[in-house]
Each structure stands twice: as C-alpha cells, then as structure tokens.
Amino acid sequence: MNLYRLLRKSRIFLASMVLIFTFVLFIDLYEWIPNETFDAILYLQFVPSFLHFITVFSITTAGGFLVVLLLTFLTGRLYCSVICPLGILQDVINKIARWKSKKKRFFKHKKPHPVLRYTFLGIMVLAMIFGAGWIVTWLDPYSIAGRTFTYLFKPLTVWLNNGVIAPVLQNFEIYSVYHVNLMMPYLIPVILSFATIAAIGYFSWKRGRLFCNTICPVGTLLGIASKFSFLKVQFDSSTCTRCGKCAGVCKSECIDIRNYSVDHSRCVTCFNCLDICPELALSLRPATHKNQNPVDFKEATMPKEEKQQATDNNRRKLLVTGLALLTGSRIYALKKNKLPDNQKDLLLNNKEYPVTPPGAGNIKRFNDICTGCSLCVAACPTGVLQPSLTHYGLNGFMQPHMDYATYFCNFDCNKCGEVCPTGAILPLPLEEKQVTQMGKAVFVKQNCVVYTDETVCGACSEHCPTKAVTMVPYKNGLRIPEVDQSICIGCGACEYPCPVPQPYKAIYVNGNAQQQLADKPDLGEKQEVDHEEDFPF
C-alpha cells in the first residue's frame, strides 16, 4: 500500500468516525453520552466554534475554528472531507451514486462559480456582523446536518426503537432499551429539513461537491485559505499521460488535465486523485511559485450573456424559496390564532415575548448567535425545546424556544446549555438554572375552569416546583390560583397541565426579553428526622 492510498483510507476512516459520533449525539435516545463528550466531538465545527469564541473569548473552550484554519493553511480543505458532517454526508450519497453508475468516469472538470461563491460568503459575513441569525441558520453546513439528524433521522430511529428493537429485547427481559416518546408537534421543520437535504443530496448525486463549492460559505472561506496552503496537489507534466482518471474521481471537479492544473480553492483534499494516478503524476508537495490555477479556457470564452443568465436563474430560485418560507410561516400564524366558535368568551393568551432556553440571556443575543442546529432540541429530555416558526419573527426562524404545549422544563435539568456548541445557550450550574427566570406566569381568571365552570382544579399549583402558584380561597369552598411572579422561573410546569386548550390557557408564561434571577422561594424550615426512633407502625 503506497502512501497516498494510506492517506485516502485514513481520511475515509476518520470521516466515518466523525459522522457516526456526530450522528449519535443527535440520536442519543437514552442520554447515555456524557455532556463533556459533546464539546469534544463538536470542538472543530467551524461556524459554531467561531460564534462560541465571540461569546467566551477562550481558545481552549472555543478555539476549534483556529485549529481548522491552521490545518487549512497546511494541507488545504481537509476540514471539508474529514470534519464537516454535511460534507461527509454528501460523500456517502455520491458513493452510492458511483456504485449505481455504469460510467467508468463519473466526473470531469467544470468551471468554477466565483460570483455565487463570494456572494454567499459575503451574505454570511454580513449576517454575522448585523446579527441576522436566520441567514446563518440556512448557510452553516453543520446546522443543516444537525437539523437533518434531528427532524429526519431521529424520528426514524425512535420508530425503529419502539417498533422493533425494544419489543424484541424486552421479550428476552432486557429492559435497558425501552419505549421512547418523540415530541415533534410541528410538521414544517420536517418538511424544510427534508427539502434542504434533498436538494443538497441531488447536487451531490449529480455533481459531487457542487454545494460545497457553490453555496457553502465555509467552503468558500477555507477555499481562499487553501490558495496559500503549504501542501498542495500538483501535476508533474513530464510523466502525466492525460488519461483522465484523476479528473474522473475528483468530486470537486477541479482538476484540469488539459492545463495540468488543480483549482485548490475547490479541492477538498480527499486524496482520491493521488491514489488512482497510475503514473504518480500527481503528488502532494510544498507549493511552487508556478501559477497553479490558470484561467479555464471555456470560462474565458463563455459569452457574458450566458454568465448573466445563470446568475439570474440562481437569484430567482433564492427569491422563490424565501417567499415560500415567509408565506408558510404566515399561514401557520393565521391558523394558530383563529378563534373557534365555542371559545369566543375566552381571552387569547397575550405573550409579549417567547420563552428562550435557560442561559440564553436576552432574546437579541440569542437570535444573533444561535445557528438553529437543533442539538439542544434533540438532547432535551422532556421535548419542551422546539424549533420556532413565528415566535421570534423571521430573525429567529427555526431557532429553539420553550414550547409549553409540548411539555415543561424539568426543574433539575440544564442539559441544553451543556450541549450548545455556539454559546447561544450558556451552561448554567444547576443551582443557578433553578433561579433563572425565563419568563413569568400570568393568570387569566376569566379562562380558569374554577371561574367558568365552578369546579375544582389545581393542576397548575400541583406542578409548580417553586410554589410560585398557590391556591387561595375563592367562593363556595373553591380555591383559585394566585401567582407570585417574584419566585416564578417560567418553567411552564403550570401552563402545560392547565386543562384549558391553547391559546386560551388560564395560566401561561410570558417570556422575558432579558432573563433575570428570581427570588428563592421560602420553603420553610426542614423538620429534623430522628432516624433512631422506631417506626410508628
């Protein structure tokens, strides 16, 4: 086995491990993975690491993007082939396509698309500067892969677990694998995630890394750095026979055998061309001073009208996609807020702000940093974290919010902050999380069944972990809720069990624009127990 074959096989092995480990993070049904493992696996993800660094300014905690840049200056875009889960997914799809293809040479050299590449990179940079988090959400490759795992692969995994694995193992009295509930109240995230990965998968099936070298801003940025990398794939024109095998396996379509050149800005350093070359005319060696990226002849002679037409077509596609997203969100909002005839007398819950996860700080900061990767949604043990649709507006589309129609936030859980790779949800010690006020409970007397039906209820008070909701005398021996907002943390344990349907809950949580610290509840003095005294029965 020669050196280049060893490099290629090592790259495939490492990429497989990264894809498997990242996939398992999102599909951890039983919370078997320790929280610190999340940071170790996701440390090198470029955009989350950069955003996390902006938040904490710690190279040790969030310096993975610097490691990626150094690696790129050394060997080129190895990140795209080994570390990026979306890039590895595309390789898997393309590998299947090659197996099914009857052609001996699947790829050939194609012209680059610099206008599109630098346009998307510019959009990404401006989005980060001006806090347009929703744009970052749809351009970050890691986040696209994360939503694919969360909203497509996890439901399939849960179905397989509940329908096949758990019943079979329980027949053998193995109960470490058990039935798992999947909390997914909205269909829109599933549809959008499927549409996104289907489009990228189609590009990969037909053209390999077309998405990475046309749309992905991370690939474009690392491509710029790759032009200055120390080690580059280079031709030896004296031994090359122009057999075309190297171009046939180049999934980036960046090898021009006519001019003995490699477009290093598009090369993802997969080592496929090095391994397949029979004459060893291609080698990975320190860069020379020769022009490694001559202008492609076809691109230079292409009429300006064709270039402009291609650019216009892509712009129209982006515009149509954006309008579809906006229209879908608006239709959902109208449907959700429509008043049924039998509930005309009930008051609509007036939530001034959505409820952000504990540790998000304030809504603006959260929307600016969160990339909507949905790792917190996948890791949330109660399923209360769900992707937002219209809750934050366009700027926070698909970012997580506390959805108390699904469940409520566990008082003894702080997992979302422990797993967040960008720092949008800061990790909080459990003691601090338990007094972090995400919002305040609001009681609507006109909607309460104690008032409307004159019947006994106390579900909200029974579930409140801080006793911010208590039952006070009302009339005819009935008791009605009363809220002490000073000790309320907005966990939703009162809103979720309220028997009145949404959005007319008798008690609901109004989110805080800026999270605060609630007062500690007075639980009274603990009674001392004499363990030496015999039981009285």
Coordinates of C-alpha atoms in Angstrom, one line a residue:
M1 CA 0.0 0.0 0.0
N2 CA 1.5 3.3 -1.1
L3 CA 1.5 6.5 1.0
Y4 CA -1.4 8.1 -0.9
R5 CA -3.6 5.1 -0.6
L6 CA -2.9 5.1 3.1
L7 CA -3.9 8.8 3.3
R8 CA -7.1 8.2 1.4
K9 CA -8.1 5.2 3.6
S10 CA -7.2 7.1 6.8
R11 CA -9.3 10.0 5.6
I12 CA -12.3 7.7 5.0
F13 CA -11.9 6.1 8.4
L14 CA -11.6 9.5 10.2
A15 CA -14.6 10.9 8.3
S16 CA -16.7 7.8 9.1
M17 CA -15.9 8.2 12.8
V18 CA -16.8 11.9 12.8
L19 CA -20.1 11.2 11.0
I20 CA -21.0 8.4 13.3
F21 CA -20.1 10.2 16.5
T22 CA -21.9 13.4 15.4
F23 CA -25.0 11.4 14.4
V24 CA -25.0 9.6 17.8
L25 CA -25.0 13.0 19.6
F26 CA -28.3 13.9 17.9
I27 CA -29.8 10.4 18.2
D28 CA -28.9 9.7 21.8
L29 CA -32.4 8.4 22.9
Y30 CA -31.4 7.3 26.4
E31 CA -28.9 10.1 27.3
W32 CA -26.0 7.7 27.5
I33 CA -23.5 10.2 26.2
P34 CA -21.9 12.4 28.9
N35 CA -22.2 16.2 28.4
E36 CA -18.5 16.8 28.1
T37 CA -18.4 14.4 25.1
F38 CA -20.5 16.9 23.1
D39 CA -17.8 19.6 23.4
A40 CA -15.0 17.2 22.4
I41 CA -16.8 16.0 19.3
L42 CA -18.0 19.4 18.1
Y43 CA -15.0 21.4 19.0
L44 CA -13.7 21.6 15.4
Q45 CA -17.1 22.6 13.8
F46 CA -16.1 25.9 12.2
V47 CA -19.2 28.2 12.5
P48 CA -20.3 27.1 16.0
S49 CA -16.7 27.3 17.2
F50 CA -16.3 30.9 15.8
L51 CA -19.6 32.1 17.3
H52 CA -18.8 30.4 20.7
F53 CA -15.4 32.2 20.6
I54 CA -17.1 35.5 20.2
T55 CA -19.1 34.8 23.3
V56 CA -16.5 33.5 25.7
F57 CA -13.2 34.6 24.1
S58 CA -11.5 31.4 25.1
I59 CA -9.2 29.5 22.7
T60 CA -9.3 26.4 25.0
T61 CA -13.1 26.3 25.1
A62 CA -13.9 27.7 21.6
G63 CA -10.7 27.8 19.5
G64 CA -11.6 25.0 17.2
F65 CA -12.0 27.3 14.2
L66 CA -8.4 28.4 14.6
V67 CA -7.3 24.8 14.5
V68 CA -9.2 24.4 11.3
L69 CA -7.7 27.5 9.7
L70 CA -4.2 26.3 10.7
L71 CA -4.9 22.8 9.2
T72 CA -6.2 24.5 6.0
F73 CA -3.0 26.6 5.7
L74 CA -1.1 23.4 6.0
T75 CA -3.0 20.8 3.8
G76 CA -5.9 22.7 2.2
R77 CA -9.6 22.0 2.8
L78 CA -9.2 18.8 4.8
Y79 CA -12.0 20.1 7.1
C80 CA -14.5 19.6 4.3
S81 CA -13.6 16.0 3.8
V82 CA -12.9 14.8 7.4
I83 CA -14.7 17.1 9.9
C84 CA -17.8 18.7 8.3
P85 CA -20.7 16.3 8.8
L86 CA -22.7 17.7 5.8
G87 CA -19.6 17.2 3.5
I88 CA -19.2 13.6 4.7
L89 CA -23.0 13.0 4.1
Q90 CA -22.5 14.3 0.5
D91 CA -19.6 11.9 0.1
V92 CA -21.8 9.0 1.2
I93 CA -24.6 10.0 -1.2
N94 CA -22.1 10.4 -4.0
K95 CA -20.5 7.0 -3.2
I96 CA -23.9 5.4 -3.7
A97 CA -24.4 7.2 -7.0
R98 CA -21.0 5.9 -8.2
W99 CA -21.9 2.4 -7.3
K100 CA -25.1 2.7 -9.4
S101 CA -23.4 4.4 -12.3
K102 CA -22.3 2.4 -15.3
K103 CA -19.9 5.1 -16.4
K104 CA -16.2 4.5 -15.8
R105 CA -15.5 8.2 -15.3
F106 CA -18.2 9.9 -13.2
F107 CA -16.7 13.4 -13.1
K108 CA -15.0 15.8 -15.4
H109 CA -13.5 19.3 -15.0
K110 CA -16.1 22.0 -14.6
K111 CA -15.8 25.8 -14.5
P112 CA -16.0 27.5 -11.1
H113 CA -18.7 29.8 -10.0
P114 CA -16.9 32.6 -8.2
V115 CA -19.8 35.1 -8.3
L116 CA -22.1 32.7 -6.5
R117 CA -19.4 31.6 -4.1
Y118 CA -18.3 35.0 -3.0
T119 CA -21.9 36.3 -2.9
F120 CA -22.9 33.7 -0.4
L121 CA -19.8 34.3 1.6
G122 CA -20.5 38.0 1.7
I123 CA -24.1 37.3 2.8
M124 CA -22.8 35.1 5.6
V125 CA -20.3 37.7 6.8
L126 CA -22.8 40.5 6.8
A127 CA -25.3 38.2 8.6
M128 CA -22.9 37.7 11.4
I129 CA -21.9 41.3 11.7
F130 CA -25.5 42.6 11.7
G131 CA -26.9 39.7 13.7
A132 CA -29.1 38.1 11.1
G133 CA -29.1 34.7 12.7
W134 CA -31.7 33.3 10.4
I135 CA -29.4 33.6 7.4
V136 CA -26.6 31.8 9.3
T137 CA -29.1 29.1 10.1
W138 CA -29.6 28.2 6.5
L139 CA -26.0 28.6 5.3
D140 CA -24.0 26.9 8.1
P141 CA -23.2 23.3 6.9
Y142 CA -23.1 21.9 10.4
S143 CA -26.5 23.3 11.3
I144 CA -28.0 21.9 8.1
A145 CA -26.7 18.4 9.0
G146 CA -27.9 18.8 12.6
R147 CA -31.5 19.6 11.5
T148 CA -31.3 16.6 9.2
F149 CA -30.3 14.3 12.0
T150 CA -32.9 15.8 14.4
Y151 CA -36.0 16.1 12.3
L152 CA -35.5 13.2 9.8
F153 CA -33.2 10.6 11.2
K154 CA -34.2 10.8 14.9
P155 CA -37.9 10.1 14.2
L156 CA -36.8 7.1 12.1
T157 CA -34.6 5.9 14.9
V158 CA -37.4 6.3 17.5
W159 CA -39.8 4.4 15.3
L160 CA -37.2 1.6 14.9
N161 CA -36.6 1.5 18.6
N162 CA -40.2 1.5 19.6
G163 CA -41.5 -0.8 16.9
V164 CA -38.7 -3.4 16.6
I165 CA -35.7 -3.2 19.0
A166 CA -37.4 -2.5 22.3
P167 CA -40.2 -5.1 21.9
V168 CA -37.7 -7.8 20.8
L169 CA -35.2 -7.2 23.7
Q170 CA -38.0 -7.0 26.3
N171 CA -39.1 -10.5 25.2
F172 CA -35.7 -11.5 26.5
E173 CA -36.1 -9.5 29.7
I174 CA -33.6 -6.8 28.6
Y175 CA -35.1 -3.5 29.7
S176 CA -32.1 -1.2 29.2
V177 CA -33.7 -0.4 25.8
Y178 CA -37.2 0.9 26.2
H179 CA -40.0 2.8 24.6
V180 CA -39.2 6.5 23.9
N181 CA -41.7 9.3 23.3
L182 CA -40.9 11.6 20.5
M183 CA -42.1 15.2 20.9
M184 CA -42.5 16.8 17.5
P185 CA -45.6 19.0 17.3
Y186 CA -44.8 20.8 14.1
L187 CA -44.5 19.4 10.6
I188 CA -42.9 22.4 9.0
P189 CA -39.4 21.8 10.4
V190 CA -39.5 18.2 9.0
I191 CA -40.6 19.4 5.6
L192 CA -38.0 22.2 5.4
S193 CA -35.2 19.9 6.6
F194 CA -36.2 17.2 4.0
A195 CA -36.4 19.8 1.2
T196 CA -32.9 21.2 2.1
I197 CA -31.1 17.9 2.4
A198 CA -32.9 16.5 -0.7
A199 CA -31.7 19.5 -2.8
I200 CA -28.1 19.1 -1.4
G201 CA -28.3 15.3 -2.0
Y202 CA -29.4 15.9 -5.6
F203 CA -26.4 18.1 -6.2
S204 CA -24.1 15.5 -4.6
W205 CA -25.6 12.7 -6.6
K206 CA -25.1 14.5 -9.9
R207 CA -22.1 16.7 -9.3
G208 CA -20.3 15.6 -6.1
R209 CA -19.3 18.7 -4.0
L210 CA -21.2 21.2 -6.1
F211 CA -23.0 22.6 -3.0
C212 CA -19.7 22.9 -1.1
N213 CA -18.1 24.9 -4.0
T214 CA -21.0 27.0 -5.0
I215 CA -23.2 27.9 -1.9
C216 CA -21.4 26.8 1.3
P217 CA -19.7 30.0 2.7
V218 CA -17.4 27.9 5.0
G219 CA -16.1 26.0 1.9
T220 CA -15.5 29.3 0.1
L221 CA -13.7 30.8 3.1
L222 CA -11.5 27.8 3.5
G223 CA -11.0 27.7 -0.3
I224 CA -9.5 31.2 -0.1
A225 CA -7.1 30.0 2.7
S226 CA -6.3 26.9 0.6
K227 CA -4.7 29.1 -2.1
F228 CA -2.0 29.8 0.4
S229 CA -1.7 26.3 1.9
F230 CA 1.8 24.8 2.3
L231 CA 1.0 21.4 0.8
K232 CA -0.9 21.2 -2.5
V233 CA -1.9 18.6 -5.1
Q234 CA 0.3 19.3 -8.1
F235 CA 1.0 17.9 -11.5
D236 CA 4.2 16.5 -13.0
S237 CA 3.6 17.3 -16.6
S238 CA 6.6 15.2 -17.7
T239 CA 5.0 11.9 -16.5
C240 CA 1.3 12.7 -17.0
T241 CA -0.4 10.9 -19.9
R242 CA -3.6 12.8 -19.6
C243 CA -5.5 9.5 -19.0
G244 CA -8.2 11.5 -17.1
K245 CA -8.5 9.0 -14.2
C246 CA -7.7 11.8 -11.7
A247 CA -10.4 14.0 -13.1
G248 CA -12.9 11.1 -13.1
V249 CA -12.7 10.6 -9.4
C250 CA -12.4 14.3 -8.4
K251 CA -15.7 15.1 -6.7
S252 CA -14.9 18.8 -6.7
E253 CA -14.5 18.8 -10.4
C254 CA -11.4 21.0 -10.1
I255 CA -8.7 19.0 -12.0
D256 CA -8.0 20.4 -15.5
I257 CA -5.8 17.8 -17.2
R258 CA -5.6 20.0 -20.4
N259 CA -3.6 22.6 -18.5
Y260 CA -2.1 20.3 -15.8
S261 CA -3.7 22.4 -13.1
V262 CA -5.8 22.0 -9.9
D263 CA -8.1 24.6 -8.6
H264 CA -7.0 24.5 -5.0
S265 CA -9.8 26.8 -3.8
R266 CA -12.3 24.0 -4.7
C267 CA -10.1 20.9 -3.8
V268 CA -11.3 19.3 -0.6
T269 CA -8.1 17.2 -0.1
C270 CA -9.7 13.8 -0.4
F271 CA -6.6 12.2 -1.9
N272 CA -8.7 10.3 -4.4
C273 CA -6.7 11.6 -7.4
L274 CA -3.4 10.8 -5.8
D275 CA -4.3 7.2 -5.1
I276 CA -5.7 6.5 -8.6
C277 CA -3.0 8.0 -10.7
P278 CA -1.1 5.1 -12.4
E279 CA 2.0 7.2 -13.3
L280 CA 2.2 9.1 -10.0
A281 CA 2.0 12.3 -12.0
L282 CA 0.0 13.9 -9.1
S283 CA 1.7 14.4 -5.8
L284 CA 1.1 16.3 -2.5
R285 CA 4.1 18.5 -2.1
P286 CA 5.0 22.1 -1.0
A287 CA 3.6 24.7 -3.3
T288 CA 5.8 26.1 -6.1
H289 CA 5.8 29.6 -7.4
K290 CA 4.1 28.5 -10.6
N291 CA 0.6 29.5 -11.5
Q292 CA -1.4 26.6 -10.1
N293 CA -4.8 27.9 -11.1
P294 CA -4.7 29.1 -14.8
V295 CA -7.9 30.5 -16.2
D296 CA -10.2 27.9 -17.6
F297 CA -10.4 28.2 -21.4
K298 CA -14.2 27.5 -21.5
E299 CA -14.9 30.0 -18.8
A300 CA -12.7 32.7 -20.5
T301 CA -14.6 32.2 -23.8
M302 CA -18.0 31.9 -22.4
P303 CA -20.3 34.7 -23.5
K304 CA -21.3 37.3 -20.9
E305 CA -25.0 36.7 -21.7
E306 CA -24.8 33.1 -20.6
K307 CA -23.0 34.0 -17.3
Q308 CA -25.6 36.7 -16.5
Q309 CA -28.4 34.3 -17.3
A310 CA -27.0 31.6 -15.0
T311 CA -26.6 34.2 -12.2
D312 CA -30.2 35.5 -12.7
N313 CA -31.6 32.0 -12.5
N314 CA -30.0 31.3 -9.2
R315 CA -31.2 34.6 -7.8
R316 CA -34.8 33.8 -8.8
K317 CA -34.5 30.4 -7.1
L318 CA -33.4 32.0 -3.9
L319 CA -36.1 34.6 -4.0
V320 CA -38.8 32.0 -4.6
T321 CA -37.5 29.9 -1.6
G322 CA -37.5 32.9 0.7
L323 CA -41.1 33.9 -0.3
A324 CA -42.2 30.3 0.3
L325 CA -40.8 30.3 3.8
L326 CA -42.4 33.6 4.7
T327 CA -45.8 32.6 3.2
G328 CA -45.7 29.2 5.1
S329 CA -45.0 31.0 8.4
R330 CA -47.8 33.5 7.9
I331 CA -50.3 30.8 7.1
Y332 CA -49.3 28.9 10.2
A333 CA -49.7 32.1 12.3
L334 CA -53.2 32.7 11.0
K335 CA -54.3 29.2 11.6
K336 CA -53.0 29.0 15.1
N337 CA -54.6 32.3 16.2
K338 CA -58.0 31.6 14.7
L339 CA -60.7 31.7 17.4
P340 CA -63.0 28.7 17.5
D341 CA -66.8 29.4 17.8
N342 CA -67.1 27.6 21.1
Q343 CA -64.3 29.6 22.7
K344 CA -65.3 33.2 21.9
D345 CA -65.7 34.2 25.5
L346 CA -62.2 33.1 26.4
L347 CA -59.3 35.6 26.3
L348 CA -56.4 34.9 24.0
N349 CA -53.1 34.5 25.7
N350 CA -51.1 37.6 25.1
K351 CA -47.4 36.6 25.1
E352 CA -45.3 39.7 24.6
Y353 CA -42.1 37.6 24.2
P354 CA -41.4 34.0 23.5
V355 CA -39.6 32.0 26.2
T356 CA -35.9 31.4 25.4
P357 CA -34.0 28.4 26.9
P358 CA -32.4 28.9 30.3
G359 CA -28.9 30.5 29.8
A360 CA -29.9 32.3 26.6
G361 CA -29.6 35.7 28.3
N362 CA -31.6 38.1 26.2
I363 CA -33.6 37.4 23.0
K364 CA -31.5 39.5 20.7
R365 CA -28.2 37.9 21.8
F366 CA -29.7 34.5 21.4
N367 CA -31.1 35.2 17.9
D368 CA -27.7 36.6 16.8
I369 CA -25.6 33.6 18.0
C370 CA -27.9 30.6 17.6
T371 CA -27.5 28.8 14.3
G372 CA -30.6 26.5 14.7
C373 CA -28.6 23.3 14.6
S374 CA -31.2 21.7 16.9
L375 CA -28.8 19.8 19.0
C376 CA -30.5 21.2 22.2
V377 CA -33.9 20.1 20.7
A378 CA -32.5 16.6 20.2
A379 CA -30.9 16.5 23.6
C380 CA -33.9 17.9 25.6
P381 CA -35.2 15.0 27.7
T382 CA -38.7 16.4 28.0
G383 CA -39.1 17.7 24.4
V384 CA -40.1 21.2 25.6
L385 CA -37.5 22.8 23.3
Q386 CA -38.9 23.0 19.8
P387 CA -37.9 25.0 16.7
S388 CA -39.6 28.3 16.4
L389 CA -41.8 29.3 13.5
T390 CA -43.2 32.7 14.0
H391 CA -42.3 33.1 17.7
Y392 CA -39.2 35.2 17.3
G393 CA -40.2 36.5 13.9
L394 CA -38.0 35.9 10.8
N395 CA -34.7 36.6 12.6
G396 CA -35.2 33.5 14.8
F397 CA -36.9 31.2 12.4
M398 CA -36.1 27.5 13.3
Q399 CA -34.2 28.5 16.5
P400 CA -35.4 26.7 19.7
H401 CA -37.9 28.1 22.1
M402 CA -39.7 26.7 25.1
D403 CA -43.0 25.2 23.8
Y404 CA -45.2 24.5 26.8
A405 CA -47.8 22.9 24.6
T406 CA -45.3 20.0 24.2
Y407 CA -44.2 19.7 27.9
F408 CA -42.5 21.8 30.5
C409 CA -38.9 22.4 31.5
N410 CA -37.5 19.9 34.1
F411 CA -36.5 21.8 37.3
D412 CA -33.5 19.6 37.7
C413 CA -32.2 19.7 34.1
N414 CA -29.6 22.0 32.5
K415 CA -28.7 19.8 29.5
C416 CA -29.4 22.4 26.7
G417 CA -26.7 24.7 28.0
E418 CA -24.3 21.9 28.4
V419 CA -24.6 20.7 24.8
C420 CA -24.9 24.0 22.9
P421 CA -21.9 24.3 20.6
T422 CA -22.2 28.1 19.8
G423 CA -22.7 29.5 23.3
A424 CA -26.1 30.8 22.4
I425 CA -27.3 28.9 25.5
L426 CA -24.7 29.4 28.1
P427 CA -24.1 26.5 30.5
L428 CA -25.6 27.2 34.0
P429 CA -24.8 25.3 37.2
L430 CA -28.0 23.6 38.3
E431 CA -28.4 25.8 41.3
E432 CA -28.3 28.9 39.1
K433 CA -30.5 27.4 36.5
Q434 CA -33.2 26.8 39.1
V435 CA -33.5 30.5 39.9
T436 CA -33.0 31.8 36.3
Q437 CA -36.3 33.5 35.3
M438 CA -37.0 32.7 31.7
G439 CA -40.4 34.3 32.0
K440 CA -43.3 35.0 34.4
A441 CA -46.5 33.1 34.8
V442 CA -49.7 35.1 34.1
F443 CA -53.0 34.0 35.5
V444 CA -56.2 34.7 33.4
K445 CA -59.1 34.4 35.8
Q446 CA -61.7 34.6 33.0
N447 CA -60.3 31.4 31.4
C448 CA -59.9 29.3 34.6
V449 CA -62.3 26.4 34.9
V450 CA -62.7 27.3 38.6
Y451 CA -64.3 30.6 37.4
T452 CA -66.1 29.4 34.3
D453 CA -67.4 26.0 35.5
E454 CA -67.2 26.5 39.2
T455 CA -65.3 23.2 39.5
V456 CA -62.3 22.1 41.5
C457 CA -58.9 22.3 39.8
G458 CA -55.3 22.9 40.9
A459 CA -53.2 21.3 38.3
C460 CA -51.0 24.4 37.9
S461 CA -50.3 24.7 41.6
E462 CA -49.5 21.0 42.0
H463 CA -46.8 21.0 39.3
C464 CA -45.1 24.3 40.2
P465 CA -41.6 23.5 41.5
T466 CA -41.0 26.8 43.3
K467 CA -44.6 27.2 44.7
A468 CA -45.0 30.5 42.8
V469 CA -48.5 29.3 42.0
T470 CA -50.7 28.7 45.1
M471 CA -54.4 28.1 45.6
V472 CA -56.2 30.7 47.6
P473 CA -59.9 30.7 48.8
Y474 CA -62.4 31.8 46.1
K475 CA -66.0 31.0 46.9
N476 CA -68.3 28.1 47.8
G477 CA -65.3 26.3 49.3
L478 CA -63.4 26.5 45.9
R479 CA -59.9 27.7 45.6
I480 CA -58.4 29.6 42.7
P481 CA -54.7 30.1 41.6
E482 CA -52.6 33.0 42.6
V483 CA -49.2 33.8 41.2
D484 CA -46.1 35.2 43.0
Q485 CA -44.0 36.3 40.0
S486 CA -41.0 37.2 42.2
I487 CA -40.2 33.5 42.7
C488 CA -41.6 32.2 39.3
I489 CA -38.9 31.0 36.9
G490 CA -41.2 30.5 33.9
C491 CA -40.6 26.7 33.5
G492 CA -44.1 26.1 32.2
A493 CA -45.0 23.5 34.7
C494 CA -48.2 25.4 35.3
E495 CA -49.1 26.1 31.7
Y496 CA -48.6 22.6 30.4
P497 CA -51.1 20.8 32.7
C498 CA -53.8 23.5 32.5
P499 CA -56.9 21.8 31.1
V500 CA -57.9 24.9 29.0
P501 CA -56.8 24.4 25.4
Q502 CA -54.2 26.7 23.8
P503 CA -54.0 29.6 23.1
Y504 CA -56.6 30.3 25.8
K505 CA -54.7 28.8 28.8
A506 CA -55.9 30.1 32.2
I507 CA -52.3 30.4 33.1
Y508 CA -49.4 30.9 30.7
V509 CA -45.8 32.0 30.7
N510 CA -44.9 35.4 29.2
G511 CA -41.2 35.3 28.3
N512 CA -38.6 37.8 29.5
A513 CA -36.8 39.8 26.9
Q514 CA -33.8 39.7 29.3
Q515 CA -33.6 36.7 31.6
Q516 CA -33.3 37.5 35.3
L517 CA -32.7 35.9 38.6
A518 CA -35.9 35.0 40.6
D519 CA -36.1 35.2 44.3
K520 CA -35.5 32.0 46.1
P521 CA -38.8 30.5 47.4
D522 CA -39.3 30.3 51.2
L523 CA -39.9 26.6 51.7
G524 CA -39.9 26.8 55.4
E525 CA -37.7 25.1 57.9
K526 CA -37.0 21.4 57.3
Q527 CA -38.1 19.1 60.0
E528 CA -35.3 17.1 61.6
V529 CA -36.0 13.3 61.5
D530 CA -34.8 11.1 64.3
H531 CA -33.6 8.0 62.4
E532 CA -33.0 6.1 65.7
E533 CA -36.7 6.3 66.6
D534 CA -38.7 3.2 65.7
F535 CA -41.3 3.5 63.0
P536 CA -44.8 4.1 64.4
F537 CA -46.3 1.1 62.7

